[in-house]
mmCIF file of N, CA and C in Angstrom:
data_model
loop_
_atom_site.group_PDB
_atom_site.id
_atom_site.type_symbol
_atom_site.label_atom_id
_atom_site.label_comp_id
_atom_site.label_asym_id
_atom_site.label_seq_id
_atom_site.Cartn_x
_atom_site.Cartn_y
_atom_site.Cartn_z
ATOM 1 N N UNK A 1 -10.011 -42.732 -88.395
ATOM 2 C CA UNK A 1 -10.040 -41.368 -89.062
ATOM 3 C C UNK A 1 -9.237 -41.281 -89.924
ATOM 4 N N UNK A 2 -9.142 -40.472 -90.629
ATOM 5 C CA UNK A 2 -8.448 -40.041 -91.360
ATOM 6 C C UNK A 2 -8.654 -38.290 -91.399
ATOM 7 N N UNK A 3 -7.567 -37.254 -91.433
ATOM 8 C CA UNK A 3 -7.846 -36.105 -91.532
ATOM 9 C C UNK A 3 -6.568 -35.110 -92.465
ATOM 10 N N UNK A 4 -7.553 -34.556 -92.842
ATOM 11 C CA UNK A 4 -5.961 -33.882 -94.373
ATOM 12 C C UNK A 4 -6.090 -32.734 -94.268
ATOM 13 N N UNK A 5 -4.868 -32.388 -93.483
ATOM 14 C CA UNK A 5 -4.560 -30.903 -93.782
ATOM 15 C C UNK A 5 -3.812 -30.285 -94.973
ATOM 16 N N UNK A 6 -4.175 -28.677 -94.884
ATOM 17 C CA UNK A 6 -3.472 -28.110 -96.208
ATOM 18 C C UNK A 6 -2.014 -28.167 -96.047
ATOM 19 N N UNK A 7 -1.549 -28.005 -97.520
ATOM 20 C CA UNK A 7 -0.032 -29.105 -98.183
ATOM 21 C C UNK A 7 1.108 -28.123 -97.241
ATOM 22 N N UNK A 8 2.192 -28.555 -97.292
ATOM 23 C CA UNK A 8 3.312 -28.004 -96.378
ATOM 24 C C UNK A 8 4.029 -27.533 -97.045
ATOM 25 N N UNK A 9 4.971 -26.295 -97.192
ATOM 26 C CA UNK A 9 6.379 -26.686 -98.031
ATOM 27 C C UNK A 9 7.427 -27.569 -97.170
ATOM 28 N N UNK A 10 8.220 -28.735 -98.016
ATOM 29 C CA UNK A 10 9.433 -29.190 -97.046
ATOM 30 C C UNK A 10 10.890 -28.760 -98.344
ATOM 31 N N UNK A 11 11.350 -29.485 -98.311
ATOM 32 C CA UNK A 11 12.678 -29.023 -98.763
ATOM 33 C C UNK A 11 12.844 -30.158 -100.338
ATOM 34 N N UNK A 12 11.534 -31.295 -100.178
ATOM 35 C CA UNK A 12 11.664 -30.971 -101.175
ATOM 36 C C UNK A 12 10.477 -30.981 -102.371
ATOM 37 N N UNK A 13 9.521 -30.279 -101.710
ATOM 38 C CA UNK A 13 8.624 -29.932 -102.283
ATOM 39 C C UNK A 13 7.374 -29.539 -101.324
ATOM 40 N N UNK A 14 6.292 -29.681 -102.222
ATOM 41 C CA UNK A 14 4.922 -29.658 -101.077
ATOM 42 C C UNK A 14 4.348 -30.679 -100.940
ATOM 43 N N UNK A 15 3.239 -31.314 -100.356
ATOM 44 C CA UNK A 15 2.689 -32.377 -99.361
ATOM 45 C C UNK A 15 2.588 -32.822 -98.465
ATOM 46 N N UNK A 16 0.988 -33.179 -98.511
ATOM 47 C CA UNK A 16 -0.235 -33.213 -98.032
ATOM 48 C C UNK A 16 0.248 -33.769 -96.517
ATOM 49 N N UNK A 17 -0.297 -33.031 -95.916
ATOM 50 C CA UNK A 17 0.416 -34.268 -94.030
ATOM 51 C C UNK A 17 -1.335 -35.238 -94.072
ATOM 52 N N UNK A 18 -1.492 -35.937 -93.865
ATOM 53 C CA UNK A 18 -2.687 -37.136 -93.423
ATOM 54 C C UNK A 18 -2.800 -37.396 -91.979
ATOM 55 N N UNK A 19 -3.337 -36.999 -90.616
ATOM 56 C CA UNK A 19 -3.593 -37.709 -89.688
ATOM 57 C C UNK A 19 -3.865 -38.885 -89.814
ATOM 58 N N UNK A 20 -4.177 -39.809 -88.635
ATOM 59 C CA UNK A 20 -4.658 -40.938 -88.971
ATOM 60 C C UNK A 20 -4.453 -40.846 -86.558
ATOM 61 N N UNK A 21 -5.914 -41.771 -86.552
ATOM 62 C CA UNK A 21 -5.732 -42.056 -85.425
ATOM 63 C C UNK A 21 -5.644 -43.445 -85.283
ATOM 64 N N UNK A 22 -4.536 -43.517 -84.175
ATOM 65 C CA UNK A 22 -3.869 -45.050 -84.195
ATOM 66 C C UNK A 22 -3.966 -46.139 -83.034
ATOM 67 N N UNK A 23 -4.926 -45.464 -82.358
ATOM 68 C CA UNK A 23 -4.751 -45.456 -81.235
ATOM 69 C C UNK A 23 -5.993 -45.395 -80.043
ATOM 70 N N UNK A 24 -6.676 -45.657 -78.757
ATOM 71 C CA UNK A 24 -6.771 -44.605 -78.026
ATOM 72 C C UNK A 24 -5.874 -43.401 -77.606
ATOM 73 N N UNK A 25 -5.643 -42.397 -78.090
ATOM 74 C CA UNK A 25 -5.189 -40.828 -77.263
ATOM 75 C C UNK A 25 -3.770 -40.828 -78.285
ATOM 76 N N UNK A 26 -4.005 -41.286 -79.429
ATOM 77 C CA UNK A 26 -2.739 -41.300 -80.977
ATOM 78 C C UNK A 26 -3.413 -41.546 -82.422
ATOM 79 N N UNK A 27 -2.016 -39.883 -82.318
ATOM 80 C CA UNK A 27 -2.239 -39.968 -84.169
ATOM 81 C C UNK A 27 -1.026 -39.549 -84.571
ATOM 82 N N UNK A 28 -0.547 -40.576 -85.489
ATOM 83 C CA UNK A 28 0.550 -40.655 -85.866
ATOM 84 C C UNK A 28 0.320 -39.520 -88.081
ATOM 85 N N UNK A 29 1.113 -39.170 -88.050
ATOM 86 C CA UNK A 29 0.964 -38.264 -89.566
ATOM 87 C C UNK A 29 1.605 -38.660 -90.301
ATOM 88 N N UNK A 30 1.235 -38.528 -91.669
ATOM 89 C CA UNK A 30 2.007 -38.772 -93.122
ATOM 90 C C UNK A 30 1.872 -38.563 -93.868
ATOM 91 N N UNK A 31 3.896 -37.663 -94.734
ATOM 92 C CA UNK A 31 3.673 -37.230 -95.753
ATOM 93 C C UNK A 31 3.660 -37.943 -96.911
ATOM 94 N N UNK A 32 3.190 -38.219 -97.927
ATOM 95 C CA UNK A 32 2.773 -39.192 -98.761
ATOM 96 C C UNK A 32 3.119 -40.673 -97.988
ATOM 97 N N UNK A 33 4.326 -41.246 -98.201
ATOM 98 C CA UNK A 33 4.652 -42.506 -97.388
ATOM 99 C C UNK A 33 5.526 -42.500 -96.113
ATOM 100 N N UNK A 34 6.164 -40.737 -96.199
ATOM 101 C CA UNK A 34 7.210 -40.507 -94.672
ATOM 102 C C UNK A 34 6.054 -40.369 -93.364
ATOM 103 N N UNK A 35 6.597 -40.480 -92.400
ATOM 104 C CA UNK A 35 5.814 -40.571 -91.330
ATOM 105 C C UNK A 35 6.554 -38.931 -91.241
ATOM 106 N N UNK A 36 5.303 -38.070 -90.778
ATOM 107 C CA UNK A 36 5.899 -36.680 -90.417
ATOM 108 C C UNK A 36 5.874 -36.722 -88.781
ATOM 109 N N UNK A 37 4.998 -37.481 -87.808
ATOM 110 C CA UNK A 37 5.556 -37.787 -86.948
ATOM 111 C C UNK A 37 4.171 -37.660 -85.777
ATOM 112 N N UNK A 38 4.173 -37.188 -84.239
ATOM 113 C CA UNK A 38 2.628 -37.802 -83.430
ATOM 114 C C UNK A 38 2.564 -37.253 -82.804
ATOM 115 N N UNK A 39 1.645 -37.066 -82.188
ATOM 116 C CA UNK A 39 0.425 -36.729 -81.155
ATOM 117 C C UNK A 39 0.107 -37.341 -79.986
ATOM 118 N N UNK A 40 0.102 -37.739 -78.982
ATOM 119 C CA UNK A 40 0.031 -38.092 -78.123
ATOM 120 C C UNK A 40 -0.652 -37.614 -76.924
ATOM 121 N N UNK A 41 -2.460 -37.925 -75.994
ATOM 122 C CA UNK A 41 -3.296 -37.025 -75.189
ATOM 123 C C UNK A 41 -2.259 -38.330 -74.381
ATOM 124 N N UNK A 42 -2.073 -37.315 -73.394
ATOM 125 C CA UNK A 42 -1.219 -37.988 -72.351
ATOM 126 C C UNK A 42 -1.806 -36.318 -70.705
ATOM 127 N N UNK A 43 -2.854 -36.196 -70.740
ATOM 128 C CA UNK A 43 -3.185 -35.175 -69.575
ATOM 129 C C UNK A 43 -3.321 -33.710 -70.271
ATOM 130 N N UNK A 44 -2.036 -33.628 -71.616
ATOM 131 C CA UNK A 44 -2.237 -32.609 -72.190
ATOM 132 C C UNK A 44 -1.462 -33.208 -73.761
ATOM 133 N N UNK A 45 -1.626 -32.894 -74.799
ATOM 134 C CA UNK A 45 -1.156 -33.219 -76.503
ATOM 135 C C UNK A 45 0.382 -33.029 -76.855
ATOM 136 N N UNK A 46 0.562 -34.171 -76.844
ATOM 137 C CA UNK A 46 2.353 -33.923 -76.611
ATOM 138 C C UNK A 46 2.878 -34.596 -78.300
ATOM 139 N N UNK A 47 3.446 -33.215 -79.178
ATOM 140 C CA UNK A 47 3.011 -33.375 -80.023
ATOM 141 C C UNK A 47 5.223 -34.097 -80.569
ATOM 142 N N UNK A 48 4.857 -34.817 -81.488
ATOM 143 C CA UNK A 48 6.927 -35.785 -81.487
ATOM 144 C C UNK A 48 7.265 -35.185 -83.277
ATOM 145 N N UNK A 49 8.117 -34.896 -83.433
ATOM 146 C CA UNK A 49 8.535 -35.043 -84.927
ATOM 147 C C UNK A 49 8.902 -36.359 -85.600
ATOM 148 N N UNK A 50 9.182 -36.517 -86.836
ATOM 149 C CA UNK A 50 9.696 -37.397 -87.174
ATOM 150 C C UNK A 50 10.318 -38.737 -86.637
ATOM 151 N N UNK A 51 11.956 -37.667 -86.283
ATOM 152 C CA UNK A 51 12.898 -38.106 -85.651
ATOM 153 C C UNK A 51 12.601 -38.800 -83.809
ATOM 154 N N UNK A 52 11.076 -38.481 -82.893
ATOM 155 C CA UNK A 52 10.820 -38.561 -81.684
ATOM 156 C C UNK A 52 11.062 -37.590 -80.663
ATOM 157 N N UNK A 53 11.645 -36.261 -81.287
ATOM 158 C CA UNK A 53 11.705 -34.949 -80.792
ATOM 159 C C UNK A 53 10.206 -34.520 -80.113
ATOM 160 N N UNK A 54 9.920 -33.976 -79.275
ATOM 161 C CA UNK A 54 9.241 -33.829 -79.254
ATOM 162 C C UNK A 54 9.105 -32.230 -79.464
ATOM 163 N N UNK A 55 7.667 -31.627 -80.003
ATOM 164 C CA UNK A 55 7.987 -30.675 -80.906
ATOM 165 C C UNK A 55 7.884 -29.306 -79.608
ATOM 166 N N UNK A 56 6.387 -29.943 -78.922
ATOM 167 C CA UNK A 56 5.998 -29.617 -77.623
ATOM 168 C C UNK A 56 4.397 -29.975 -77.365
ATOM 169 N N UNK A 57 3.830 -29.477 -76.038
ATOM 170 C CA UNK A 57 3.170 -29.476 -75.844
ATOM 171 C C UNK A 57 1.707 -28.617 -76.175
ATOM 172 N N UNK A 58 0.682 -29.111 -75.842
ATOM 173 C CA UNK A 58 -0.666 -27.436 -76.370
ATOM 174 C C UNK A 58 -1.869 -28.381 -75.494
ATOM 175 N N UNK A 59 -3.177 -27.480 -76.312
ATOM 176 C CA UNK A 59 -4.435 -27.464 -75.225
ATOM 177 C C UNK A 59 -5.167 -28.524 -76.117
ATOM 178 N N UNK A 60 -4.396 -28.397 -77.207
ATOM 179 C CA UNK A 60 -6.449 -29.421 -78.322
ATOM 180 C C UNK A 60 -5.037 -29.836 -79.243
ATOM 181 N N UNK A 61 -5.884 -30.609 -79.502
ATOM 182 C CA UNK A 61 -5.389 -31.744 -80.841
ATOM 183 C C UNK A 61 -4.827 -30.812 -81.990
ATOM 184 N N UNK A 62 -6.016 -30.023 -82.482
ATOM 185 C CA UNK A 62 -5.674 -29.316 -83.824
ATOM 186 C C UNK A 62 -4.258 -28.679 -83.454
ATOM 187 N N UNK A 63 -4.220 -27.646 -82.305
ATOM 188 C CA UNK A 63 -2.780 -26.520 -81.749
ATOM 189 C C UNK A 63 -1.606 -27.887 -82.120
ATOM 190 N N UNK A 64 -1.955 -28.847 -81.868
ATOM 191 C CA UNK A 64 -0.287 -30.194 -81.481
ATOM 192 C C UNK A 64 -0.436 -30.463 -82.830
ATOM 193 N N UNK A 65 -0.828 -30.592 -83.592
ATOM 194 C CA UNK A 65 -1.314 -31.194 -85.243
ATOM 195 C C UNK A 65 -0.332 -30.238 -85.888
ATOM 196 N N UNK A 66 -0.811 -28.875 -85.947
ATOM 197 C CA UNK A 66 -0.627 -27.976 -86.676
ATOM 198 C C UNK A 66 0.822 -27.280 -86.514
ATOM 199 N N UNK A 67 1.244 -27.788 -85.038
ATOM 200 C CA UNK A 67 2.524 -27.518 -84.969
ATOM 201 C C UNK A 67 3.762 -28.174 -85.804
ATOM 202 N N UNK A 68 3.257 -29.561 -86.267
ATOM 203 C CA UNK A 68 4.245 -30.340 -87.255
ATOM 204 C C UNK A 68 3.978 -30.010 -88.760
ATOM 205 N N UNK A 69 2.912 -29.275 -89.133
ATOM 206 C CA UNK A 69 2.483 -28.050 -90.376
ATOM 207 C C UNK A 69 3.619 -26.859 -90.537
ATOM 208 N N UNK A 70 3.723 -25.790 -89.458
ATOM 209 C CA UNK A 70 4.392 -24.988 -89.672
ATOM 210 C C UNK A 70 4.697 -24.383 -88.038
ATOM 211 N N UNK A 71 5.799 -24.913 -87.371
ATOM 212 C CA UNK A 71 6.221 -25.522 -85.916
ATOM 213 C C UNK A 71 6.421 -23.843 -85.682
ATOM 214 N N UNK A 72 7.734 -22.383 -86.391
ATOM 215 C CA UNK A 72 6.743 -21.218 -85.755
ATOM 216 C C UNK A 72 5.963 -20.508 -86.152
ATOM 217 N N UNK A 73 4.819 -20.744 -86.301
ATOM 218 C CA UNK A 73 3.192 -20.440 -86.368
ATOM 219 C C UNK A 73 2.351 -20.496 -85.031
ATOM 220 N N UNK A 74 2.942 -22.013 -84.608
ATOM 221 C CA UNK A 74 2.204 -22.776 -82.903
ATOM 222 C C UNK A 74 2.968 -22.173 -81.967
ATOM 223 N N UNK A 75 2.486 -21.567 -81.091
ATOM 224 C CA UNK A 75 3.069 -21.452 -79.600
ATOM 225 C C UNK A 75 2.888 -22.716 -78.611
ATOM 226 N N UNK A 76 3.418 -23.397 -78.984
ATOM 227 C CA UNK A 76 2.924 -24.767 -77.359
ATOM 228 C C UNK A 76 4.386 -24.554 -76.322
ATOM 229 N N UNK A 77 4.526 -24.798 -75.497
ATOM 230 C CA UNK A 77 5.211 -25.483 -74.914
ATOM 231 C C UNK A 77 6.781 -25.964 -75.116
ATOM 232 N N UNK A 78 7.453 -25.730 -75.737
ATOM 233 C CA UNK A 78 8.579 -26.726 -75.847
ATOM 234 C C UNK A 78 8.921 -26.366 -75.074
ATOM 235 N N UNK A 79 9.634 -27.775 -75.622
ATOM 236 C CA UNK A 79 11.161 -29.513 -74.586
ATOM 237 C C UNK A 79 12.486 -28.939 -75.172
ATOM 238 N N UNK A 80 13.377 -28.952 -74.663
ATOM 239 C CA UNK A 80 14.533 -29.392 -74.733
ATOM 240 C C UNK A 80 14.808 -29.925 -75.609
ATOM 241 N N UNK A 81 15.657 -30.452 -76.960
ATOM 242 C CA UNK A 81 15.690 -31.132 -77.922
ATOM 243 C C UNK A 81 16.709 -32.476 -77.863
ATOM 244 N N UNK A 82 16.741 -32.150 -76.519
ATOM 245 C CA UNK A 82 18.069 -33.389 -75.510
ATOM 246 C C UNK A 82 16.640 -34.417 -74.950
ATOM 247 N N UNK A 83 15.370 -33.629 -74.488
ATOM 248 C CA UNK A 83 15.053 -35.041 -74.475
ATOM 249 C C UNK A 83 14.216 -35.777 -75.419
ATOM 250 N N UNK A 84 13.876 -36.823 -75.508
ATOM 251 C CA UNK A 84 13.323 -37.468 -76.325
ATOM 252 C C UNK A 84 12.262 -38.166 -75.821
ATOM 253 N N UNK A 85 11.153 -38.362 -76.676
ATOM 254 C CA UNK A 85 9.684 -39.407 -76.426
ATOM 255 C C UNK A 85 9.198 -39.882 -77.225
ATOM 256 N N UNK A 86 9.417 -41.025 -77.849
ATOM 257 C CA UNK A 86 8.402 -42.035 -78.503
ATOM 258 C C UNK A 86 7.457 -41.840 -78.366
ATOM 259 N N UNK A 87 6.657 -41.686 -79.123
ATOM 260 C CA UNK A 87 4.685 -41.882 -78.225
ATOM 261 C C UNK A 87 4.824 -43.422 -78.334
ATOM 262 N N UNK A 88 5.212 -44.121 -78.176
ATOM 263 C CA UNK A 88 4.256 -45.651 -78.124
ATOM 264 C C UNK A 88 4.920 -45.886 -76.312
ATOM 265 N N UNK A 89 6.188 -44.671 -76.153
ATOM 266 C CA UNK A 89 7.020 -45.466 -74.851
ATOM 267 C C UNK A 89 6.806 -44.648 -73.581
ATOM 268 N N UNK A 90 5.988 -43.511 -73.423
ATOM 269 C CA UNK A 90 5.428 -43.583 -72.190
ATOM 270 C C UNK A 90 4.610 -44.379 -71.122
ATOM 271 N N UNK A 91 4.767 -44.038 -70.444
ATOM 272 C CA UNK A 91 4.647 -44.744 -69.068
ATOM 273 C C UNK A 91 5.250 -46.635 -69.072
ATOM 274 N N UNK A 92 6.544 -46.352 -69.260
ATOM 275 C CA UNK A 92 7.480 -48.107 -69.043
ATOM 276 C C UNK A 92 8.795 -47.379 -68.425
#
């Protein structure tokens, strides 16, 4: 399943963010050919950016996905950037 969100503005211009459900409880996003981030459902929705830094935790999938398009407009429960979580490494 693919979801397309409104365009976001980046340093290089505007580009559409598309979401792909890549597995049970796992969604990845792309802007063109680049990975923008991911959301993983682990009791709550955890959003990570392209570097694997946790952007925040959210109650719903739309909130978690929107955090990558406008981080300052979506209040999640942000975590320290020193704590990195790769979406595929949970539970190891």
